[in-house]
Coordinates of C-alpha atoms and ligand atoms in Angstrom, one line a residue:
M1 CA -42.1 43.2 112.5
R2 CA -43.1 45.2 109.5
A3 CA -43.9 48.9 110.3
Q4 CA -46.5 49.5 107.7
N5 CA -47.1 48.5 104.0
A6 CA -46.4 51.4 101.7
D7 CA -48.7 52.1 98.6
L8 CA -45.5 53.2 96.6
I9 CA -41.7 53.0 97.2
I10 CA -39.2 54.7 95.1
H11 CA -35.6 53.6 95.7
N12 CA -32.0 53.7 94.3
A13 CA -32.4 57.5 94.0
K14 CA -30.9 60.7 95.2
I15 CA -33.7 62.3 97.0
A16 CA -33.5 65.9 98.0
T17 CA -35.6 66.1 101.2
M18 CA -35.2 70.0 101.2
E19 CA -35.2 69.9 104.9
K20 CA -31.7 71.6 104.6
A21 CA -29.1 72.1 101.9
S22 CA -27.5 68.8 100.8
D23 CA -29.8 66.5 102.7
F24 CA -30.2 63.4 100.4
V25 CA -31.7 60.1 101.1
E26 CA -31.9 57.0 98.9
A27 CA -35.4 55.8 99.1
I28 CA -38.9 57.0 100.0
A29 CA -42.2 55.1 101.1
V30 CA -45.4 56.6 100.5
K31 CA -49.1 55.8 101.9
N32 CA -52.4 57.4 101.5
G33 CA -50.8 60.3 99.5
L34 CA -48.3 61.1 102.2
V35 CA -44.6 60.4 102.8
L36 CA -44.4 57.4 105.2
A37 CA -40.7 57.2 105.7
T38 CA -37.4 58.1 103.9
G39 CA -34.0 56.2 104.4
T40 CA -31.7 54.0 102.8
T41 CA -33.0 51.6 100.0
K42 CA -32.3 48.6 102.3
S43 CA -34.3 50.0 105.2
I44 CA -37.2 51.3 103.3
L45 CA -37.6 48.0 101.3
N46 CA -37.3 45.9 104.4
N47 CA -39.6 47.9 106.5
Y48 CA -42.3 49.1 104.1
K49 CA -42.5 46.8 101.1
G50 CA -45.7 44.6 101.1
T51 CA -47.3 42.4 98.4
T52 CA -49.3 45.2 97.1
T53 CA -46.5 47.9 97.2
R54 CA -45.7 49.5 93.8
V55 CA -41.9 49.6 93.7
I56 CA -40.0 51.9 91.3
D57 CA -36.2 51.8 90.9
A58 CA -35.2 55.3 90.1
T59 CA -31.9 54.0 88.6
G60 CA -29.9 56.6 90.7
K61 CA -31.7 59.7 89.5
T62 CA -32.3 62.8 91.5
I63 CA -35.7 63.4 93.1
I64 CA -37.1 66.6 94.3
P65 CA -40.3 67.6 96.0
G66 CA -42.8 68.7 93.2
L67 CA -42.5 72.4 92.1
N68 CA -45.1 74.9 92.9
D69 CA -45.8 77.9 90.7
S70 CA -47.2 80.5 93.0
H71 CA -48.2 82.8 90.2
I72 CA -49.7 81.2 87.0
H73 CA -52.8 81.7 85.0
F74 CA -53.5 78.0 84.8
I75 CA -57.3 78.2 84.8
R76 CA -57.3 80.7 81.9
E77 CA -54.8 79.0 79.9
G78 CA -56.6 75.7 80.4
L79 CA -59.4 77.1 78.4
N80 CA -57.1 78.2 75.6
Y81 CA -54.0 75.9 75.4
N82 CA -55.2 73.6 72.8
A83 CA -56.0 76.7 70.5
E84 CA -52.5 78.2 70.7
L85 CA -49.5 77.6 68.8
R86 CA -46.7 78.1 71.3
W87 CA -43.3 79.3 70.5
D88 CA -41.9 78.6 74.1
G89 CA -38.5 77.1 73.7
V90 CA -38.3 77.5 69.8
K91 CA -34.5 78.4 69.2
T92 CA -34.9 80.2 65.8
L93 CA -37.2 82.6 64.1
K94 CA -37.0 80.4 61.0
R95 CA -38.4 77.4 62.8
A96 CA -41.2 79.7 64.6
M97 CA -42.3 80.8 61.2
E98 CA -42.3 77.4 59.7
M99 CA -44.5 76.3 62.6
L100 CA -46.7 79.2 61.8
R101 CA -46.9 78.2 58.1
E102 CA -47.5 74.5 59.0
Q103 CA -50.2 75.2 61.4
A104 CA -52.0 77.6 58.9
E105 CA -52.1 74.6 56.5
R106 CA -53.9 72.3 58.9
T107 CA -56.1 75.0 60.4
P108 CA -59.8 74.8 59.1
P109 CA -61.2 78.0 57.4
G110 CA -62.6 80.5 59.9
V111 CA -60.3 79.3 62.7
W112 CA -57.6 81.8 64.0
I113 CA -54.0 80.9 64.2
K114 CA -52.5 82.4 67.4
V115 CA -49.3 82.7 69.3
V116 CA -50.0 84.1 72.8
G117 CA -46.9 85.2 74.6
G118 CA -44.2 82.8 75.7
W119 CA -41.6 84.1 73.4
N120 CA -39.3 87.0 72.5
E121 CA -36.7 87.8 69.9
F122 CA -33.8 87.2 72.3
Q123 CA -34.5 83.5 72.5
F124 CA -34.1 83.3 68.6
E125 CA -30.7 82.9 67.0
E126 CA -31.6 85.8 64.6
K127 CA -32.3 88.1 67.7
R128 CA -35.3 89.7 65.9
Q129 CA -38.9 89.6 65.9
P130 CA -40.9 88.6 62.7
T131 CA -42.1 91.6 60.5
I132 CA -45.7 91.9 59.7
E133 CA -44.7 91.3 56.1
E134 CA -43.2 88.1 56.9
I135 CA -46.4 87.1 58.7
N136 CA -48.7 88.2 55.8
E137 CA -46.6 86.3 53.5
A138 CA -46.5 83.2 55.5
V139 CA -50.2 83.0 56.1
P140 CA -52.1 85.1 53.5
D141 CA -55.5 83.6 53.6
K142 CA -56.2 82.8 57.4
P143 CA -56.4 85.1 60.3
V144 CA -53.4 85.3 62.5
F145 CA -52.9 87.0 65.8
I146 CA -49.4 87.0 67.6
T147 CA -48.8 88.9 70.9
Y148 CA -45.5 90.0 72.1
L149 CA -44.8 90.7 75.8
Y150 CA -47.0 93.2 77.3
G151 CA -46.8 96.0 74.7
K152 CA -47.2 94.8 71.1
A153 CA -49.1 92.3 68.8
F154 CA -49.2 91.4 65.2
L155 CA -52.5 91.1 63.3
N156 CA -52.1 89.8 59.7
K157 CA -54.1 91.2 56.7
K158 CA -56.8 88.6 56.8
G159 CA -57.2 89.0 60.6
I160 CA -57.9 92.9 60.0
E161 CA -60.3 91.8 57.3
V162 CA -62.1 89.3 59.4
L163 CA -62.5 91.7 62.4
G164 CA -63.4 94.7 60.1
Y165 CA -60.8 96.9 61.7
T166 CA -60.0 100.2 60.0
K167 CA -58.3 103.3 60.6
D168 CA -61.4 104.4 62.6
T169 CA -60.9 101.5 65.1
H170 CA -60.0 102.9 68.4
Y171 CA -59.1 101.4 71.8
E172 CA -58.6 103.5 74.7
G173 CA -54.8 103.5 75.8
S174 CA -53.8 101.5 72.8
L175 CA -52.5 102.3 69.3
L176 CA -53.3 100.5 66.1
E177 CA -50.3 101.5 63.8
Q178 CA -51.3 103.2 60.4
D179 CA -49.0 103.3 57.3
K180 CA -48.5 106.8 55.5
S181 CA -51.7 106.4 53.6
G182 CA -53.6 105.7 56.7
K183 CA -54.1 102.0 56.2
L184 CA -53.6 99.6 59.4
T185 CA -50.3 97.9 59.3
G186 CA -51.5 95.1 61.6
I187 CA -49.1 96.0 64.3
M188 CA -50.7 97.1 67.6
Y189 CA -49.2 98.8 70.7
A190 CA -50.3 99.0 74.2
K191 CA -49.5 102.4 75.3
E192 CA -51.2 103.0 78.7
T193 CA -53.2 99.7 78.6
P194 CA -53.3 96.6 76.7
K195 CA -56.8 97.0 75.9
A196 CA -56.6 96.6 72.1
I197 CA -54.5 93.4 72.3
Y198 CA -56.5 91.6 74.9
T199 CA -59.9 92.7 73.3
T200 CA -58.7 91.5 70.0
L201 CA -57.5 88.2 71.5
G202 CA -61.1 87.9 73.0
L203 CA -62.4 87.9 69.4
T204 CA -60.4 85.0 68.1
T205 CA -61.5 81.4 68.1
K206 CA -62.8 79.9 71.3
L207 CA -62.8 76.1 72.0
S208 CA -66.0 74.2 72.8
A209 CA -66.7 73.2 76.3
K210 CA -65.5 69.6 75.6
E211 CA -62.4 70.9 74.0
R212 CA -61.7 73.3 76.8
A213 CA -61.9 70.3 79.2
N214 CA -59.4 68.5 77.1
S215 CA -57.2 71.5 76.8
S216 CA -57.0 72.0 80.6
L217 CA -56.0 68.3 81.1
Q218 CA -53.3 68.7 78.3
F219 CA -52.0 71.8 80.0
N220 CA -52.1 70.0 83.4
R221 CA -49.9 67.4 81.9
E222 CA -47.6 69.8 80.2
L223 CA -46.9 71.2 83.7
N224 CA -46.5 67.7 85.2
R225 CA -43.9 67.1 82.4
F226 CA -41.7 69.7 84.0
G227 CA -42.2 68.4 87.7
L228 CA -45.0 70.8 88.7
T229 CA -47.3 69.4 91.2
S230 CA -48.8 72.4 92.6
V231 CA -50.0 75.8 91.1
I232 CA -51.5 78.9 92.5
D233 CA -53.7 80.6 90.0
A234 CA -53.5 84.4 90.3
A235 CA -56.9 84.8 88.3
G236 CA -56.3 87.5 85.7
G237 CA -58.0 89.9 83.1
S238 CA -61.1 88.4 81.4
Q239 CA -61.2 85.5 83.9
N240 CA -64.6 85.9 85.2
Y241 CA -66.0 84.1 88.4
P242 CA -67.6 81.7 88.4
A243 CA -68.0 81.3 84.6
D244 CA -64.5 80.7 83.6
Y245 CA -63.7 78.6 86.6
I246 CA -66.3 75.9 85.8
T247 CA -64.1 73.9 83.6
A248 CA -61.4 73.5 86.2
L249 CA -63.9 72.9 88.9
E250 CA -65.7 70.1 87.0
L251 CA -62.3 68.3 86.5
A252 CA -61.3 68.7 90.0
K253 CA -64.7 67.2 91.2
Q254 CA -64.0 64.2 89.0
G255 CA -60.5 63.9 90.3
K256 CA -59.0 64.5 86.8
L257 CA -56.7 67.3 87.8
S258 CA -53.2 66.1 88.7
L259 CA -52.1 69.4 90.2
R260 CA -53.1 70.8 93.6
I261 CA -54.7 74.0 92.7
S262 CA -55.2 77.1 94.8
Y263 CA -57.0 80.0 93.1
Y264 CA -57.9 83.7 93.6
L265 CA -60.9 85.8 92.6
F266 CA -60.1 89.1 90.6
A267 CA -62.9 91.7 90.1
Q268 CA -63.3 92.3 86.4
Q269 CA -65.3 95.3 86.2
K270 CA -64.1 98.8 86.9
G271 CA -66.1 100.6 89.5
K272 CA -67.9 97.4 90.5
E273 CA -65.0 95.8 92.3
L274 CA -66.1 96.5 95.9
Q275 CA -69.6 95.1 95.2
D276 CA -68.2 91.9 93.6
Y277 CA -65.8 91.2 96.6
E278 CA -68.7 91.9 99.1
Q279 CA -70.7 89.2 97.2
W280 CA -67.8 86.8 97.0
V281 CA -66.9 87.1 100.7
A282 CA -70.5 86.6 101.6
E283 CA -71.0 83.6 99.5
N284 CA -67.8 81.6 99.6
H285 CA -65.6 79.7 102.0
I286 CA -62.0 80.1 102.0
N287 CA -60.1 76.9 101.6
K288 CA -63.0 74.6 100.8
N289 CA -61.5 71.8 98.7
D290 CA -63.5 70.9 95.7
N291 CA -61.3 68.1 94.6
L292 CA -63.0 65.0 95.9
F293 CA -59.9 62.9 95.5
M294 CA -57.0 64.8 97.0
A295 CA -56.4 67.1 99.9
N296 CA -56.1 70.8 98.9
G297 CA -56.7 69.8 95.4
Y298 CA -58.9 72.8 94.2
S299 CA -59.5 75.4 96.8
M300 CA -60.2 79.1 96.8
E301 CA -57.5 81.0 98.5
G302 CA -58.6 84.6 98.6
A303 CA -58.7 87.8 96.6
G304 CA -56.4 89.1 93.9
E305 CA -54.0 89.5 92.0
N306 CA -56.0 92.7 91.0
L307 CA -58.3 94.2 93.7
V308 CA -59.3 97.4 91.9
A309 CA -58.5 98.4 88.3
S310 CA -57.1 101.7 89.5
A311 CA -54.3 100.0 91.5
A312 CA -53.1 97.9 88.4
D313 CA -49.8 99.4 87.5
F314 CA -49.1 98.2 84.0
E315 CA -45.8 96.4 83.6
N316 CA -44.9 97.4 80.1
F317 CA -41.2 97.9 79.7
L318 CA -41.6 99.1 76.1
E319 CA -43.1 102.3 77.7
P320 CA -42.2 104.5 80.7
R321 CA -43.9 103.8 84.0
I322 CA -47.5 105.2 84.3
E323 CA -48.4 106.9 87.5
L324 CA -51.4 105.4 89.3
S325 CA -54.5 107.7 89.3
H326 CA -55.1 109.6 92.7
E327 CA -58.2 107.7 93.1
M328 CA -56.4 104.5 93.7
E329 CA -56.2 104.8 97.4
A330 CA -60.0 105.6 97.9
D331 CA -60.8 102.6 95.7
L332 CA -58.4 100.2 97.4
E333 CA -59.1 101.1 101.0
P334 CA -62.7 99.7 101.5
I335 CA -61.7 96.5 99.7
I336 CA -58.7 95.8 102.1
R337 CA -61.0 96.6 105.0
L338 CA -63.5 94.2 103.8
L339 CA -61.0 91.5 103.3
V340 CA -59.2 92.0 106.6
K341 CA -62.5 92.2 108.5
N342 CA -63.5 88.8 106.9
R343 CA -60.1 87.2 107.3
W344 CA -59.7 86.8 103.5
P345 CA -56.2 86.3 102.4
F346 CA -55.2 88.6 99.4
R347 CA -52.5 89.2 97.0
L348 CA -52.0 92.4 95.1
H349 CA -50.3 93.0 91.7
A350 CA -47.6 95.7 92.0
T351 CA -44.6 96.2 89.7
Y352 CA -43.0 99.4 90.8
G353 CA -41.9 100.7 94.1
E354 CA -43.8 103.9 93.5
S355 CA -47.1 101.9 93.5
I356 CA -46.1 99.8 96.4
D357 CA -45.5 102.9 98.5
R358 CA -49.0 104.1 98.0
M359 CA -50.5 100.6 98.5
L360 CA -48.7 100.1 101.8
D361 CA -50.1 103.6 103.1
V362 CA -53.5 102.2 102.6
F363 CA -52.5 98.8 104.3
E364 CA -51.1 100.5 107.3
K365 CA -54.2 102.8 107.6
V366 CA -56.5 99.8 107.6
N367 CA -54.2 97.8 109.9
A368 CA -54.4 100.7 112.5
E369 CA -58.1 100.2 112.6
I370 CA -58.5 96.4 112.1
P371 CA -55.1 94.7 112.7
F372 CA -54.0 92.4 110.0
N373 CA -52.7 90.1 112.9
G374 CA -51.2 87.5 110.7
L375 CA -53.6 87.4 107.8
R376 CA -51.8 86.1 104.8
W377 CA -51.2 88.6 102.2
F378 CA -48.5 89.4 99.7
F379 CA -47.5 91.5 96.8
D380 CA -47.0 89.9 93.3
H381 CA -44.1 90.9 91.1
A382 CA -42.6 93.8 93.0
E383 CA -39.7 94.3 90.6
T384 CA -38.4 97.7 91.9
I385 CA -39.6 97.4 95.7
T386 CA -37.1 99.3 97.9
P387 CA -35.6 98.0 101.2
Q388 CA -37.7 100.6 103.1
Q389 CA -40.8 99.3 101.6
L390 CA -39.7 95.7 102.3
Q391 CA -39.3 96.8 106.0
R392 CA -43.0 97.9 105.9
V393 CA -44.1 94.7 104.3
K394 CA -42.3 92.6 107.0
K395 CA -44.0 94.7 109.7
L396 CA -47.4 93.8 108.3
Q397 CA -46.3 90.1 108.1
G398 CA -46.6 90.1 104.3
G399 CA -44.8 88.2 101.7
I400 CA -43.8 88.5 98.0
A401 CA -44.5 86.3 95.0
V402 CA -41.8 86.9 92.6
Q403 CA -41.7 85.9 88.9
F404 CA -39.0 85.7 86.4
R405 CA -40.6 88.3 84.1
M406 CA -37.1 90.1 83.7
Y407 CA -35.9 86.9 82.0
Y408 CA -38.0 88.2 79.1
Q409 CA -37.9 92.0 79.6
G410 CA -34.3 92.4 80.9
E411 CA -33.1 93.9 77.7
L412 CA -36.1 96.2 77.4
Y413 CA -35.6 97.3 80.9
N414 CA -32.0 98.2 80.2
R415 CA -33.0 100.1 77.3
M416 CA -35.6 102.2 79.4
Y417 CA -33.6 102.5 82.6
G418 CA -30.0 101.3 82.2
A419 CA -28.5 98.2 83.8
P420 CA -29.8 97.5 87.3
I421 CA -27.0 97.8 90.1
T422 CA -29.0 95.2 92.3
Q423 CA -31.1 92.1 91.8
L424 CA -34.4 93.0 90.5
P425 CA -36.7 92.0 92.1
P426 CA -34.4 92.2 95.3
I427 CA -35.0 88.5 96.2
K428 CA -31.8 88.2 98.3
K429 CA -32.7 91.2 100.3
M430 CA -36.2 89.8 100.9
L431 CA -34.7 86.6 102.2
E432 CA -32.2 88.3 104.3
M433 CA -35.0 90.2 106.0
G434 CA -37.0 86.9 106.6
I435 CA -39.7 87.9 104.3
P436 CA -41.6 84.7 102.9
V437 CA -40.9 84.6 99.1
G438 CA -42.9 82.4 96.6
M439 CA -41.5 81.7 93.1
G440 CA -43.5 81.7 89.8
T441 CA -43.6 82.5 86.0
D442 CA -46.7 84.6 85.5
A443 CA -47.3 82.5 82.5
T444 CA -48.6 82.1 80.0
R445 CA -49.2 85.5 78.1
I446 CA -45.7 86.8 78.6
S447 CA -43.3 84.1 80.0
T448 CA -43.2 80.5 79.5
Y449 CA -44.5 78.2 82.1
N450 CA -41.3 76.0 82.2
P451 CA -40.1 76.1 85.7
W452 CA -36.6 75.2 84.9
M453 CA -36.1 78.4 82.7
A454 CA -37.3 80.3 85.9
L455 CA -34.7 78.4 88.0
H456 CA -32.1 79.1 85.5
W457 CA -32.9 83.0 86.0
L458 CA -32.7 82.5 89.7
I459 CA -29.2 80.9 89.7
T460 CA -27.7 82.8 86.9
G461 CA -29.3 86.4 86.9
K462 CA -29.3 86.2 83.0
T463 CA -32.1 86.8 80.5
I464 CA -33.4 84.4 78.1
G465 CA -31.0 86.0 75.5
G466 CA -28.1 85.1 77.8
M467 CA -27.6 88.8 78.9
Q468 CA -26.2 89.0 82.5
F469 CA -29.1 91.3 84.0
W470 CA -28.2 91.4 87.6
P471 CA -24.7 91.6 89.0
K472 CA -23.4 88.2 89.3
D473 CA -22.9 88.3 93.1
Q474 CA -26.7 88.5 93.5
V475 CA -27.5 85.2 92.2
L476 CA -29.1 82.5 94.3
D477 CA -27.6 79.2 95.1
K478 CA -29.3 76.1 93.7
Y479 CA -30.8 75.1 97.2
T480 CA -32.2 78.4 97.9
A481 CA -33.8 78.7 94.3
L482 CA -35.3 75.4 94.6
K483 CA -36.6 76.1 98.1
L484 CA -38.5 79.3 96.6
Y485 CA -40.1 76.9 94.1
T486 CA -41.3 74.4 96.7
S487 CA -41.7 75.7 100.4
G488 CA -41.5 79.3 99.4
S489 CA -44.5 79.0 97.0
A490 CA -46.3 76.9 99.5
W491 CA -46.3 79.6 102.1
C492 CA -48.5 81.6 99.5
S493 CA -51.5 79.3 99.8
G494 CA -50.7 78.6 103.5
E495 CA -49.4 75.1 102.9
E496 CA -45.9 75.3 104.0
K497 CA -46.4 72.7 106.7
V498 CA -47.6 70.1 104.1
K499 CA -45.8 70.8 101.0
G500 CA -42.4 71.5 99.7
K501 CA -40.3 68.9 101.6
L502 CA -40.0 65.1 101.2
T503 CA -40.2 64.2 104.9
K504 CA -42.6 62.1 106.9
G505 CA -46.1 63.3 106.9
M506 CA -45.7 65.9 104.0
Y507 CA -47.6 65.4 100.7
A508 CA -46.2 62.8 98.5
D509 CA -45.7 65.1 95.5
M510 CA -42.3 64.7 93.7
A511 CA -40.5 64.3 90.6
I512 CA -37.7 62.1 89.3
L513 CA -35.5 64.5 87.1
S514 CA -33.8 63.9 83.8
D515 CA -30.5 65.4 85.2
D516 CA -29.0 66.0 88.6
Y517 CA -30.1 69.6 89.2
F518 CA -27.5 69.8 92.0
T519 CA -24.5 69.0 90.1
I520 CA -25.0 69.9 86.4
A521 CA -23.8 73.2 85.0
P522 CA -26.1 76.2 85.7
D523 CA -26.9 76.8 82.0
A524 CA -27.8 73.2 81.6
V525 CA -30.6 73.6 84.2
R526 CA -32.7 75.0 81.4
G527 CA -33.0 71.4 79.8
I528 CA -34.2 69.7 82.7
E529 CA -37.5 67.8 82.5
S530 CA -39.3 65.4 84.8
L531 CA -39.2 61.6 83.9
L532 CA -41.7 60.7 86.4
T533 CA -44.0 62.9 88.3
V534 CA -46.0 61.8 91.5
V535 CA -48.9 63.7 92.9
N536 CA -50.6 62.6 96.0
G537 CA -48.7 59.3 95.9
K538 CA -49.8 58.5 92.4
V539 CA -47.8 58.5 89.1
V540 CA -49.4 61.2 87.0
Y541 CA -46.7 61.5 84.3
A542 CA -43.9 59.3 83.0
K543 CA -41.7 59.1 80.1
G544 CA -38.5 57.4 78.7
S545 CA -37.5 54.4 80.7
F546 CA -40.3 55.1 83.1
E547 CA -43.1 55.3 80.5
K548 CA -44.6 52.0 81.6
Y549 CA -45.8 53.8 84.8
S550 CA -47.7 56.5 82.8
P551 CA -51.4 56.7 83.2
P552 CA -53.3 56.8 79.8
V553 CA -53.2 60.1 78.1
P554 CA -56.5 61.6 76.5
E555 CA -56.0 62.4 72.8
V556 CA -55.8 66.1 72.0
I557 CA -58.8 67.7 70.5
P558 CA -59.7 69.4 68.3
A559 CA -57.9 67.6 65.5
W560 CA -56.1 70.8 64.2
S561 CA -54.9 71.7 67.7
P562 CA -51.2 72.8 67.5
V563 CA -50.6 70.8 70.7
K564 CA -51.4 67.5 68.9
Y565 CA -48.4 68.2 66.7
Y566 CA -45.9 70.1 68.6
G567 CA -47.0 69.6 72.1
G568 CA -46.1 72.6 74.3
Y569 CA -42.6 73.7 75.1
Q570 CA -40.2 72.9 72.3
K571 CA -36.9 71.1 72.9
Ligands
LIG601 ZN1 -49.8 90.8 87.7

C-alpha cells in the first residue's frame, strides 16, 4: 500500500541531509511544505509518487538544505536594489568603470548613479580603487555616489553640485576632503561616524512604491539564485519601523516573498531608544507570522542589532578603534531589563572585545535581578571577542552571529593591527565551547550577499583578495561551515527544530547546486550557484536545464535599473 502521495519528489541526487557529516541520500519526497521522507530513488518513487506528484530528476547533482543568512539587511536593500549598480563579483576595475559609464548613459537626467558597497580593491586584478578623477572623467554630467567599505565614499563633481556641498558643509564625526585651494575633492571619510556617507546616500534617488516592491522581489530572487531560502534581517541604520517595513510586509501578506524572513527592530533616534522599545514591546507580538502562505514566512523576532546609539562600536578598520562613551551602560541597562522582563529576544551589534566586556557587565547585572533563563539573545560580529568573554556568553546561554566582514577588511585589519595569530572572529573556539553560532554576510553595504563567498572564507580563512588571513589550521571543514549557514543560523531565530536539515518533518527548503560543494576544490566553492531552489516545497528559482520549472519572473522596473542590464552578482 502506498504510504502517502507526495507533492514533489526530487530523485537521482546526492542529498546532504546535514543530520551528520557525509550523510547523503538519493531522493526526497515533500508534502505540504515539509519533508515527507528521504531514501533511495527506488523506494521514494515506489512509495510516494502519485498521479499529481511533480517529479524532478536532479541528474546526479548535489542538494543541500536551503542556506540561511542570519545577518543581512534584506528589507532595506529590497527598497534600494533596483537603483544600485553592484560591483559584487566584478573582477577588474576596468570593467567596473565601464559598467559605471554604461549605466550613466542609460540613466535619465536627475537620477543618481550609485554603487553602495559590495566591493573593494582587492577583488580587482588592478588591486586599486578608482580615483575621483577617473570617476569625474567617466561621468561628468550626472551625479555619482560610490561607497567603499565603512570608511570612505566618492562623490563626483556633478554630485557635489547637485547637493550644493561646499567647504562649509560639515557632518559630525566625518570629513569631506578639500584640496589645497579649499575646494571639495569629492572624497569623504567616516572618522568617528559614517554620518556624512549615509546622510549623503539618503539624499540620492529613491524608488517609487511600485518600484520598491519590484526591487524587493528582484533582490529576493537574487538570493534564491544562490540557494538562500531564509534570511534574518538585522534591521539597520535609517530603517524605520514600521514605515520601511511596509513594502516587505505587503509582499509577505500576498505570499510573494520566497524567503522565510525573520526581522528585528532597531531604534533609530539617539536618546529616544528606550521609549521606542517600550512602545514596540507593548504593541507587538513576537513571532507572529504575517506571511499568509508559508509558516514562519515573515515574523518579528525581537530587538536589535542596535539597541542604543551609545553602544554602537563603529567597525571601521581604516581608523583605530573608538572607545564607547561612559554613558553606554546607563543607556543599555534599562533596555535590556525591559526586553528580558517581556521575554523579547535580542541581538546586539559588537565588533570589539573591549565593547563586549562592558555589555556583558550590563547583561550580568540584569540577569542577577531578572534571570535571562534561556531567553534567546546573541552578539553580532564579535570579531575580537576573547575566550573569557565567550565563557560569560555561554553562562548566559547566548550565541554569536558571525559574518565574513574580514573577507573584505582583512588587509585593512592587518595594516592597523598586524596579522592575527588566531581565527577572527574565533569561530572554532565558539564551537568548541558549545556556543550556538549563526553565519551571515552583513550585506549589502560592505560585503556581498553571495553566501558562497562567505563559505569560501570559512573553509579557507582567505580574504577576497586571496590573502591568507587566519592561520591555516583554524579553517573549518566543509560540513561544519555549511552547518553554520543552515542549522546554526536557524538557532538565531529559534527555528533550529524546523530548519537546516533535510529529514522527515523539517521544512522543505533546499537547493540543487551547480557543483558538488563537498568534493570541489575550496577555491571553486566561490563559483557555486543554485540551479533550482525550493522553498516550502515549491520551486521558486530554476535555471539551465531546470529552467522549465522556474516560476514567471516579473520584469525589472524602472527601465533604467542596472539590475535589468547586469543582474546582481557578476560572474
Ligand atoms: Zn552591525
